[in-house]
Coordinates of C-alpha atoms and ligand atoms in Angstrom, one line a residue:
X8 CA 74.5 6.0 62.2
X9 CA 73.2 3.7 64.8
X10 CA 74.5 4.1 68.3
X11 CA 76.8 1.3 69.6
X12 CA 75.5 -1.3 72.0
X13 CA 77.7 -4.1 73.4
X14 CA 77.1 -7.8 72.8
X15 CA 78.5 -8.8 76.2
X16 CA 79.5 -7.1 79.4
X17 CA 82.2 -7.7 82.0
X18 CA 82.1 -6.0 85.4
X19 CA 85.2 -5.3 87.5
X20 CA 85.2 -5.6 91.3
X21 CA 83.9 -2.5 92.9
X22 CA 82.2 -1.1 89.8
X23 CA 78.7 -1.7 91.2
X24 CA 79.5 0.6 94.2
X25 CA 79.2 3.6 91.9
X26 CA 75.8 4.9 90.6
X27 CA 77.0 4.7 86.9
X28 CA 78.2 1.1 87.3
X29 CA 75.0 0.1 89.1
X30 CA 72.7 1.8 86.5
X31 CA 74.6 0.2 83.6
X32 CA 74.5 -3.2 85.2
X33 CA 70.7 -3.0 85.8
X34 CA 70.1 -1.8 82.2
X35 CA 72.2 -4.6 80.6
X36 CA 70.6 -7.2 82.9
X37 CA 67.1 -5.9 81.8
X38 CA 68.4 -6.3 78.2
X39 CA 69.4 -9.9 78.9
X40 CA 73.0 -9.3 77.8
X41 CA 75.6 -11.9 79.0
X42 CA 77.2 -10.3 82.0
X43 CA 80.4 -11.7 83.7
X44 CA 81.6 -10.5 87.0
X45 CA 85.4 -10.7 86.8
X46 CA 87.7 -11.3 89.8
X47 CA 90.2 -8.5 89.1
X48 CA 91.2 -5.5 87.1
X49 CA 92.0 -6.5 83.5
X50 CA 90.9 -10.2 83.9
X51 CA 88.6 -10.0 80.9
X52 CA 88.7 -13.7 79.8
X53 CA 86.4 -15.6 77.4
X54 CA 85.9 -13.0 74.7
X55 CA 85.5 -15.1 71.6
X56 CA 87.7 -14.8 68.5
X57 CA 90.5 -17.1 67.2
X58 CA 92.0 -15.2 64.2
X59 CA 93.4 -11.7 64.7
X60 CA 90.5 -10.3 62.7
X61 CA 87.8 -12.1 64.8
X62 CA 89.5 -11.2 68.0
X63 CA 89.6 -7.6 67.0
X64 CA 85.9 -7.5 66.0
X65 CA 84.7 -9.4 69.1
X66 CA 86.8 -7.2 71.4
X67 CA 85.0 -4.2 69.8
X68 CA 81.6 -5.7 70.8
X69 CA 82.6 -6.1 74.5
X70 CA 82.1 -3.6 77.2
X71 CA 83.9 -3.6 80.6
X72 CA 82.5 -1.6 83.4
X73 CA 85.6 -0.7 85.3
X74 CA 87.0 1.4 88.1
X75 CA 90.0 3.7 87.6
X76 CA 92.4 3.1 90.4
X77 CA 95.3 5.3 89.7
X78 CA 94.9 9.0 89.3
X79 CA 98.3 10.2 88.1
X80 CA 97.8 12.6 85.2
X81 CA 100.0 12.1 82.2
X82 CA 101.1 15.0 80.1
X83 CA 99.5 15.4 76.7
X84 CA 101.6 17.6 74.5
X85 CA 100.9 19.3 72.0
X86 CA 97.2 19.0 72.6
X87 CA 96.9 19.9 76.3
X88 CA 98.8 20.1 79.6
X89 CA 97.4 16.8 80.9
X90 CA 95.1 13.9 79.9
X91 CA 92.6 11.8 81.8
X92 CA 90.4 9.0 80.7
X93 CA 86.7 8.4 81.2
X94 CA 86.7 5.6 78.6
X95 CA 89.4 3.4 77.1
X96 CA 88.9 1.8 73.7
X97 CA 86.4 2.6 71.0
X98 CA 83.8 0.6 69.0
X99 CA 84.9 2.1 65.6
X100 CA 87.3 0.2 63.3
X101 CA 89.7 2.9 62.0
X102 CA 92.5 1.1 60.4
X103 CA 95.2 3.6 61.3
X104 CA 94.0 4.2 64.9
X105 CA 97.0 4.6 67.2
X106 CA 95.2 2.7 70.0
X107 CA 95.6 -0.5 67.9
X108 CA 99.0 -1.0 69.6
X109 CA 98.0 -0.3 73.2
X110 CA 94.7 -2.1 73.7
X111 CA 95.6 -5.8 73.2
X112 CA 94.4 -8.5 70.8
X113 CA 90.8 -8.1 71.9
X114 CA 90.4 -4.3 72.2
X115 CA 87.3 -4.1 74.4
X116 CA 85.8 -0.8 75.5
X117 CA 86.2 0.0 79.1
X118 CA 84.2 2.8 80.8
X119 CA 85.1 4.0 84.2
X120 CA 82.3 4.0 86.8
X121 CA 84.1 6.3 89.3
X122 CA 83.7 9.5 87.3
X123 CA 83.5 11.7 90.5
X124 CA 86.8 10.4 91.7
X125 CA 88.5 10.9 88.4
X126 CA 87.2 14.5 88.2
X127 CA 88.2 15.0 91.8
X128 CA 91.9 14.2 90.9
X129 CA 91.6 16.6 88.0
X130 CA 90.2 19.3 90.3
X131 CA 93.2 18.9 92.6
X132 CA 95.6 19.4 89.7
X133 CA 93.7 22.5 88.7
X134 CA 93.9 23.9 92.3
X135 CA 97.6 23.0 92.6
X136 CA 98.4 25.0 89.4
X137 CA 96.0 27.9 89.8
X138 CA 96.0 30.8 88.9
X139 CA 97.7 29.2 85.9
X140 CA 95.0 27.9 83.5
X141 CA 95.5 24.1 83.0
X142 CA 94.1 22.3 80.0
X143 CA 93.0 18.6 79.9
X144 CA 92.5 16.2 77.0
X145 CA 89.8 13.6 77.5
X146 CA 90.1 11.7 74.2
X147 CA 93.6 10.3 74.3
X148 CA 92.5 6.7 75.1
X149 CA 89.1 6.6 73.3
X150 CA 86.5 8.5 71.4
X151 CA 84.4 9.3 74.4
X152 CA 81.3 10.4 72.4
X153 CA 81.1 6.9 71.0
X154 CA 79.7 5.6 74.3
X155 CA 78.3 8.8 75.8
X156 CA 74.7 7.5 75.2
X157 CA 75.5 4.8 77.7
X158 CA 77.5 6.7 80.2
X159 CA 76.7 10.4 80.2
X160 CA 80.1 10.9 81.7
X161 CA 81.4 13.3 79.1
X162 CA 78.5 15.7 79.9
X163 CA 79.4 15.4 83.6
X164 CA 83.0 16.3 82.8
X165 CA 81.9 19.2 80.6
X166 CA 79.7 20.6 83.4
X167 CA 82.5 20.0 85.9
X168 CA 84.9 22.1 83.8
X169 CA 82.1 24.7 83.3
X170 CA 82.5 25.4 87.0
X171 CA 86.3 25.6 86.9
X172 CA 87.8 29.0 86.8
X173 CA 91.3 27.7 86.0
X174 CA 90.6 24.6 84.0
X175 CA 89.8 23.9 80.3
X176 CA 88.7 20.7 78.7
X177 CA 89.1 19.5 75.2
X178 CA 88.2 16.4 73.3
X179 CA 88.0 15.2 69.8
X180 CA 85.5 12.9 68.2
X181 CA 84.3 11.4 64.9
X182 CA 80.9 10.7 66.4
X183 CA 77.8 12.9 65.9
X184 CA 75.4 12.0 68.8
X185 CA 75.9 15.5 70.2
X186 CA 72.3 16.4 71.1
X187 CA 72.8 15.3 74.8
X188 CA 75.7 17.8 75.1
X189 CA 74.1 20.8 73.6
X190 CA 72.4 21.9 76.8
X191 CA 75.3 21.2 79.0
X192 CA 76.5 24.1 81.1
X193 CA 79.9 24.4 79.5
X194 CA 80.7 28.1 80.2
X195 CA 82.9 28.1 77.1
X196 CA 85.5 26.0 79.0
X197 CA 85.3 22.9 76.7
X198 CA 86.7 22.9 73.2
X199 CA 84.7 20.5 71.1
X200 CA 86.8 19.2 68.2
X201 CA 85.7 17.1 65.3
X202 CA 88.2 14.8 63.5
X203 CA 87.6 15.3 59.8
X204 CA 89.2 14.0 56.6
X205 CA 88.5 13.7 52.9
X206 CA 85.5 11.5 52.1
X207 CA 87.9 9.1 50.3
X208 CA 90.0 8.7 53.5
X209 CA 86.9 8.3 55.7
X210 CA 85.4 5.6 53.3
X211 CA 88.7 3.7 53.0
X212 CA 89.9 3.7 56.6
X213 CA 87.4 4.9 59.2
X214 CA 84.9 2.0 59.3
X215 CA 81.9 2.3 61.7
X216 CA 82.2 6.1 62.0
X217 CA 79.7 8.7 60.8
X218 CA 80.3 10.2 57.3
X219 CA 81.7 13.7 56.8
X220 CA 78.2 15.2 56.2
X221 CA 77.0 14.1 59.6
X222 CA 80.2 15.3 61.3
X223 CA 79.7 18.8 59.7
X224 CA 76.0 18.8 60.7
X225 CA 77.0 17.9 64.3
X226 CA 79.7 20.7 64.3
X227 CA 77.1 23.2 63.3
X228 CA 74.9 22.3 66.3
X229 CA 77.9 22.4 68.6
X230 CA 78.9 25.9 67.3
X231 CA 75.3 27.1 67.7
X232 CA 75.4 25.8 71.3
X233 CA 78.3 28.2 72.0
X234 CA 81.1 25.7 72.4
X235 CA 84.6 26.7 71.2
X236 CA 85.0 24.6 68.1
X237 CA 88.0 23.0 66.4
X238 CA 88.8 20.6 63.7
X239 CA 91.5 18.0 63.8
X240 CA 92.4 17.3 60.2
X241 CA 94.0 13.9 60.7
X242 CA 95.6 11.8 59.7
X243 CA 96.9 13.7 56.7
X244 CA 97.7 11.4 53.8
X245 CA 99.6 12.1 50.6
X246 CA 97.9 10.3 47.7
X247 CA 97.0 11.2 44.1
X248 CA 94.8 14.2 44.3
X249 CA 95.4 15.0 48.0
X250 CA 95.6 18.8 47.4
X251 CA 92.3 18.8 45.5
X252 CA 90.6 16.7 48.1
X253 CA 91.8 18.7 51.1
X254 CA 90.9 21.9 49.3
X255 CA 87.3 20.5 48.8
X256 CA 87.1 19.4 52.4
X257 CA 88.1 22.9 53.7
X258 CA 85.8 24.7 51.2
X259 CA 82.9 22.5 52.4
X260 CA 83.6 23.4 56.0
X261 CA 83.8 27.1 55.1
X262 CA 80.5 26.9 53.3
X263 CA 78.7 25.2 56.2
X264 CA 80.4 27.1 59.0
X265 CA 81.2 30.5 57.7
X266 CA 81.3 32.6 60.9
X267 CA 82.6 30.5 63.8
X268 CA 84.5 32.6 66.3
X269 CA 87.7 31.3 67.8
X270 CA 88.0 28.3 65.5
X271 CA 91.1 26.1 65.8
X272 CA 92.7 23.6 63.5
X273 CA 95.2 20.8 64.4
X274 CA 97.1 19.0 61.7
X275 CA 98.5 15.5 62.2
X276 CA 100.3 13.6 59.4
X277 CA 99.8 9.8 59.2
X278 CA 102.4 7.8 61.0
X279 CA 103.0 4.2 62.0
X280 CA 105.4 2.1 64.0
X281 CA 106.6 -1.5 63.1
X282 CA 104.3 -2.8 65.8
X283 CA 101.3 -0.9 64.5
X284 CA 102.1 -1.9 61.0
X285 CA 102.1 -5.6 61.9
X286 CA 98.8 -5.3 63.8
X287 CA 97.1 -3.4 61.0
X288 CA 98.2 -6.0 58.5
X289 CA 96.9 -8.8 60.7
X290 CA 93.5 -7.1 61.2
X291 CA 93.1 -5.6 57.8
X292 CA 95.2 -7.8 55.4
X293 CA 93.8 -5.9 52.3
X294 CA 94.4 -2.5 53.7
X295 CA 95.1 0.3 51.3
X296 CA 97.2 2.2 53.9
X297 CA 100.6 3.0 52.6
X298 CA 102.9 1.3 55.1
X299 CA 106.0 1.3 53.0
X300 CA 108.9 2.1 55.4
X301 CA 111.2 2.8 52.5
X302 CA 109.4 5.9 51.6
X303 CA 109.4 7.3 55.1
X304 CA 111.6 9.1 57.6
X305 CA 112.1 7.8 61.1
X306 CA 111.2 9.9 64.1
X307 CA 111.8 8.7 67.7
X308 CA 108.8 9.1 70.0
X309 CA 108.6 10.0 73.7
X310 CA 109.4 6.4 74.8
X311 CA 112.1 5.9 72.2
X312 CA 110.0 3.9 69.7
X313 CA 110.6 4.5 66.0
X314 CA 107.8 6.2 64.1
X315 CA 107.6 6.3 60.3
X316 CA 106.5 9.7 59.1
X317 CA 106.6 11.5 55.7
X318 CA 110.1 12.8 54.8
X319 CA 110.6 16.5 55.7
X320 CA 109.9 17.8 52.2
X321 CA 106.6 16.0 51.9
X322 CA 105.6 16.8 55.5
X323 CA 106.4 20.5 54.7
X324 CA 104.2 20.3 51.6
X325 CA 101.3 19.0 53.7
X326 CA 101.8 21.6 56.4
X327 CA 102.2 24.5 54.0
X328 CA 99.3 23.6 51.8
X329 CA 96.8 22.9 54.6
X330 CA 97.9 26.0 56.5
X331 CA 97.5 28.3 53.5
X332 CA 94.1 26.8 52.6
X333 CA 92.9 27.2 56.2
X334 CA 94.1 30.8 56.2
X335 CA 92.3 31.4 52.9
X336 CA 89.0 29.9 54.0
X337 CA 89.1 30.8 57.7
X338 CA 91.3 33.9 58.0
X339 CA 90.3 34.4 61.7
X340 CA 91.1 30.8 62.8
X341 CA 94.3 29.5 64.4
X342 CA 96.3 26.5 63.4
X343 CA 97.5 25.2 66.7
X344 CA 100.2 22.8 65.4
X345 CA 101.2 20.4 62.7
X346 CA 102.9 17.2 63.7
Ligands
SF4_23 S1 87.2 6.8 66.2 FE1 89.2 7.4 67.0 S2 89.5 6.1 68.8 FE2 87.9 5.2 67.6 S3 88.9 3.7 66.3 FE3 88.7 5.6 65.1 S4 90.7 6.7 65.5 FE4 90.5 5.1 67.1

C-alpha cells in the first residue's frame, strides 16, 4: 500500500522552533504543497468540503504540524497505565473508528513537533512511579505508524523506552511500513501489536488500510526483530459465519507465526454511541455496519455516555469462542482482556 502524503499542510505557531517541524516544513515547501501558517492552536480554517463526506475526506488529506502544550497524562485502562500522543488523527477511513466522534467534521492529522518535550513528561512520570513499572499506550489518538514515514517520532519513542528501566511502551497499528522500526534499539520494552480482523471485515469497513496478508507479513518481521508481539482482534462482529471466519483468521496467524514467545491477544467487541452512529451514517450512508440499537445492550462509559454493545449472551459467545480458539492455536499466549 502506498504511504500517505498530505495534500495541504497547516503549521501552528512555534512548530518551526523544533527540528521535526522545521524539517517537515522544508520538505513540504520543496514539494510545493500549499502551506498555511495559522495564528493559533486548532485554528485550522479553509479545509475544503461541503458535505459531511467531502469534509471527512478532505480532512483526511490535511496535515497539521502542531505543538503539544499540555503534558498531563491520561489513564488508559485496560490497555496501559497512561497514554500520550505523538499524533492525533489518521489518514485511514475505518468506518467504525472511535476517533470519528472526537476529531471534528474535518478530521485532519496532527503531528506534534515537540517530541522531546512529550517524552520528557513521560520520563518524569516513570521516575515518579519507579520502581513500579509504568506502561504507556501511544496509539489512543491515532495510528502512529500511518505517518511514521514523515515523522520518525515513533522510532524515537521506542528508543526512548529502550533506555527506560521502569517504563514500557505499547501501540497498535493496521499499517505495515515497519522496516524503519526493525533496527530500533527497543530492548524488548515496546510491545508492537497489530490490529487484525477477518478479510471480510477488513474489506467492508477498513478502507485505506493494508490487507490482512500484509499485516501478517509485517508481524513476522517485527517478531524476528525481537519485539514483544501482540494482536488486537478488534472490533469483533457477530455476523453469519463469524465463528468460521475468526477460526480461519487465527489458524492463518498460527501457520505464519508458529513460535512467537510472549504473544498477547486483546479482544474488543464492536460498540457505538448515538453520536458515533449519526456520524457514521453521515459519512458512510451505505454502511453495512449493524447499528441497530434495538439488538444491543447499553453500557455507560467513563464519562457517562451510553455505548451500545452486544447483549451479555452474545458477548460471552464471542469471548468464549475467541479465547478457546486462541488457546488451541497459541497455547503459550495470553489473552489480556475482552471488552
Ligand atoms: S487505522 Fe485505526 S485510527 Fe486509523 S481510521 Fe482505522 S481505526 Fe481509526
